[in-house]
Amino acid sequence: QTEVRFVCNEAARQEFVGDIVEHQSCEYRVMLHTSRLCGVVGMRPAAGTAPALPITCHPVLDQDQMLKYNIYKERRKLAKQLKQQQRRQEQSLQLVKQMGPRQGGVRTVATRVGAVDDVMEAMGNNMMEKILNEVDTLLDESLNIHSGDVKK
């Protein structure tokens, strides 16, 4: 059994099926929206009744959690950039080592590919690696703390 209901919808440019509801097993109610019926007084919606309920959206995170999430994203981005920079420096250093002392312009070539030779000489390869690892560890710990806050 099927019941067809015609509904006045002034915004409808052409007729359309708004809803099909099976209110009982094998019994259907079809809501057909049309603007043609809006001229008939009895077919118009009653004055003061809202045709649809408002939709109220609520954010998943509050402002504090959103701030922590944005800090987390920025730190992850910074950590990634630091790792990329370290990788480029290591590649440049390997290039210098591979070219060996027989090449006169090695220092110039390494500088052109992004190496920071002065810093590397001053701090030494091991110290630079330790510092970058320490920064990476601190960032990971901080991000883990903040990501734990966001999940709550």
GROMACS .gro file of C-alpha atoms in nm, residues 16-125:
model
  110
   16PHE     CA    1   1.027   1.626  -0.678
   17VAL     CA    2   0.995   1.341  -0.433
   18GLY     CA    3   1.105   1.475  -0.095
   19ASP     CA    4   1.064   1.167   0.123
   20ILE     CA    5   0.969   0.803   0.098
   21VAL     CA    6   0.885   0.655   0.438
   22GLU     CA    7   0.798   0.296   0.519
   23HIS     CA    8   0.596   0.362   0.835
   24GLN     CA    9   0.487  -0.004   0.857
   25SER     CA   10   0.598  -0.315   0.674
   26CYS     CA   11   0.496  -0.283   0.305
   27GLU     CA   12   0.318   0.048   0.369
   28TYR     CA   13   0.481   0.354   0.218
   29ARG     CA   14   0.426   0.727   0.237
   30VAL     CA   15   0.562   0.936  -0.055
   31MET     CA   16   0.594   1.315  -0.012
   32LEU     CA   17   0.575   1.492  -0.349
   33HIS     CA   18   0.681   1.858  -0.338
   34THR     CA   19   0.532   2.102  -0.588
   35SER     CA   20   0.479   2.478  -0.617
   36ARG     CA   21   0.155   2.431  -0.815
   37LEU     CA   22  -0.048   2.368  -0.499
   38CYS     CA   23   0.065   2.681  -0.317
   39GLY     CA   24  -0.217   2.885  -0.475
   40VAL     CA   25  -0.475   2.666  -0.297
   41VAL     CA   26  -0.529   2.804   0.055
   42GLY     CA   27  -0.586   2.464   0.214
   43MET     CA   28  -0.258   2.327   0.074
   44ARG     CA   29  -0.032   2.601   0.212
   45PRO     CA   30   0.155   2.532   0.536
   46ALA     CA   31  -0.011   2.677   0.845
   47ALA     CA   32   0.107   3.025   0.939
   48GLY     CA   33   0.381   3.030   1.200
   49THR     CA   34   0.492   2.670   1.147
   50ALA     CA   35   0.847   2.609   1.044
   51PRO     CA   36   0.881   2.365   0.753
   52ALA     CA   37   1.214   2.233   0.880
   53LEU     CA   38   1.396   2.219   1.209
   54PRO     CA   39   1.716   2.420   1.240
   55ILE     CA   40   2.043   2.232   1.239
   56THR     CA   41   2.274   2.329   1.523
   57CYS     CA   42   2.641   2.246   1.479
   58HIS     CA   43   2.885   2.215   1.766
   59PRO     CA   44   3.262   2.200   1.724
   60VAL     CA   45   3.428   1.873   1.816
   61LEU     CA   46   3.717   2.055   1.985
   62ASP     CA   47   3.689   2.351   2.220
   63GLN     CA   48   3.913   2.656   2.166
   64ASP     CA   49   4.188   2.530   2.397
   65GLN     CA   50   4.198   2.191   2.228
   66MET     CA   51   4.200   2.354   1.885
   67LEU     CA   52   4.493   2.575   1.990
   68LYS     CA   53   4.683   2.266   2.111
   69TYR     CA   54   4.604   2.086   1.787
   70ASN     CA   55   4.734   2.377   1.579
   71ILE     CA   56   5.052   2.387   1.790
   72TYR     CA   57   5.088   2.012   1.735
   73LYS     CA   58   5.057   2.057   1.357
   74GLU     CA   59   5.314   2.338   1.354
   75ARG     CA   60   5.562   2.134   1.560
   76ARG     CA   61   5.520   1.833   1.334
   77LYS     CA   62   5.586   2.058   1.035
   78LEU     CA   63   5.897   2.201   1.205
   79ALA     CA   64   6.022   1.854   1.294
   80LYS     CA   65   5.979   1.743   0.934
   81GLN     CA   66   6.167   2.049   0.808
   82LEU     CA   67   6.449   1.987   1.055
   83LYS     CA   68   6.479   1.625   0.942
   84GLN     CA   69   6.488   1.732   0.578
   85GLN     CA   70   6.755   1.990   0.653
   86GLN     CA   71   6.960   1.733   0.844
   87ARG     CA   72   6.924   1.486   0.555
   88ARG     CA   73   7.047   1.750   0.307
   89GLN     CA   74   7.343   1.833   0.533
   90GLU     CA   75   7.435   1.467   0.567
   91GLN     CA   76   7.415   1.419   0.190
   92SER     CA   77   7.639   1.723   0.136
   93LEU     CA   78   7.889   1.595   0.390
   94GLN     CA   79   7.894   1.253   0.222
   95LEU     CA   80   7.956   1.423  -0.112
   96VAL     CA   81   8.251   1.612   0.035
   97LYS     CA   82   8.393   1.290   0.184
   98GLN     CA   83   8.347   1.101  -0.145
   99MET     CA   84   8.523   1.370  -0.346
  100GLY     CA   85   8.814   1.355  -0.103
  101PRO     CA   86   9.108   1.594  -0.066
  102ARG     CA   87   9.215   1.563  -0.430
  103GLN     CA   88   8.942   1.804  -0.540
  104GLY     CA   89   9.038   2.167  -0.487
  105GLY     CA   90   8.688   2.318  -0.505
  106VAL     CA   91   8.509   2.071  -0.277
  107ARG     CA   92   8.423   2.333  -0.015
  108THR     CA   93   8.255   2.553  -0.278
  109VAL     CA   94   8.054   2.263  -0.424
  110ALA     CA   95   7.928   2.156  -0.080
  111THR     CA   96   7.823   2.509   0.008
  112ARG     CA   97   7.623   2.541  -0.313
  113VAL     CA   98   7.414   2.232  -0.232
  114GLY     CA   99   7.305   2.374   0.103
  115ALA     CA  100   7.570   2.251   0.348
  116VAL     CA  101   7.650   2.467   0.646
  117ASP     CA  102   8.022   2.393   0.657
  118ASP     CA  103   8.110   2.660   0.912
  119VAL     CA  104   7.854   2.525   1.160
  120MET     CA  105   7.957   2.167   1.090
  121GLU     CA  106   8.324   2.250   1.150
  122ALA     CA  107   8.254   2.446   1.468
  123MET     CA  108   8.025   2.192   1.626
  124GLY     CA  109   8.146   1.873   1.468
  125ASN     CA  110   7.939   1.609   1.297
   0.00000   0.00000   0.00000
